[in-house]
Coordinates of C-alpha atoms in Angstrom, one line a residue:
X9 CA 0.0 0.0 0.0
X10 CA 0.9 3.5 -0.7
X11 CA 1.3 5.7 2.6
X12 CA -1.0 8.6 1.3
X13 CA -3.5 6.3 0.8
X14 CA -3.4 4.5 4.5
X15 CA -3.3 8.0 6.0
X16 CA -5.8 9.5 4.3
X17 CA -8.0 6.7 4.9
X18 CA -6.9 6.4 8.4
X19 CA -8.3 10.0 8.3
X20 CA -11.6 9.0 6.7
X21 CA -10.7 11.0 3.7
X22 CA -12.3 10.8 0.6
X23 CA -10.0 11.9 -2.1
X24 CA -12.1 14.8 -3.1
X25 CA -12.3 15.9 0.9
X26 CA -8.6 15.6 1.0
X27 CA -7.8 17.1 -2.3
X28 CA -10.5 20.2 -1.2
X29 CA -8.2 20.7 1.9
X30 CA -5.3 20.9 -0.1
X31 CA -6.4 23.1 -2.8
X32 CA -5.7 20.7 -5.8
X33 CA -8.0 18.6 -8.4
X34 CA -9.2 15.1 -7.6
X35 CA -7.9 13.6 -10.6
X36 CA -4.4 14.8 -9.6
X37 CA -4.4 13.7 -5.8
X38 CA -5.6 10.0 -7.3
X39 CA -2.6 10.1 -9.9
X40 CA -0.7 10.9 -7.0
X41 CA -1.8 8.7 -4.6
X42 CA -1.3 5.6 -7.4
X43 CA 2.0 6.8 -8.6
X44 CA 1.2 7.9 -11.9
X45 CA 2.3 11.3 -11.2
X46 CA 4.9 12.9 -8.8
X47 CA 3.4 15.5 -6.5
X48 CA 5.4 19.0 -6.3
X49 CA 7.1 19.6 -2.8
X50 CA 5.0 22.1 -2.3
X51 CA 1.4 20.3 -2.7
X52 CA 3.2 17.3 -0.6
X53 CA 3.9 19.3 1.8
X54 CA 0.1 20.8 1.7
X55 CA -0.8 17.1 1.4
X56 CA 1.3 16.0 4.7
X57 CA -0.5 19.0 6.7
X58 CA -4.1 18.4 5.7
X59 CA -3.4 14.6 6.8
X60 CA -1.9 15.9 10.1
X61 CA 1.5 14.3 9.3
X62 CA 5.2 14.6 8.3
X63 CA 6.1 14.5 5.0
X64 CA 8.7 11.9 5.6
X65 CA 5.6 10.0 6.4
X66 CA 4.1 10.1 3.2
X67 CA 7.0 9.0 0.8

């Protein structure tokens, strides 16, 4: 399993709650979350506060 996705469901985040708090498109957080796409530091870093987290948790 990816990290983003345990912690975000360990949140009870759905991708478009998380991706609301963050400020970025669905579509993008799921590419994300899968691995398709590399997230910018600056949206993981958004990513890793919204989930209440560090950011080496999420990598």
């Amino acid at each position: 399993e990816r990290p983003l996705r345990l912690w975000r469901e360990y949140r009870g985040l759905t991708l478009q709650a998380l991706a609301d708090r963050v400020g970025i498109s669905k579509s993008y957080l799921s590419q994300i979350e899968s691995g398709d796409r590399n997230g910018s530091i600056e949206v993981m870093k958004r990513i890793a506060a919204a989930l209440d987290v560090s950011l080496d948790e999420l990598v």
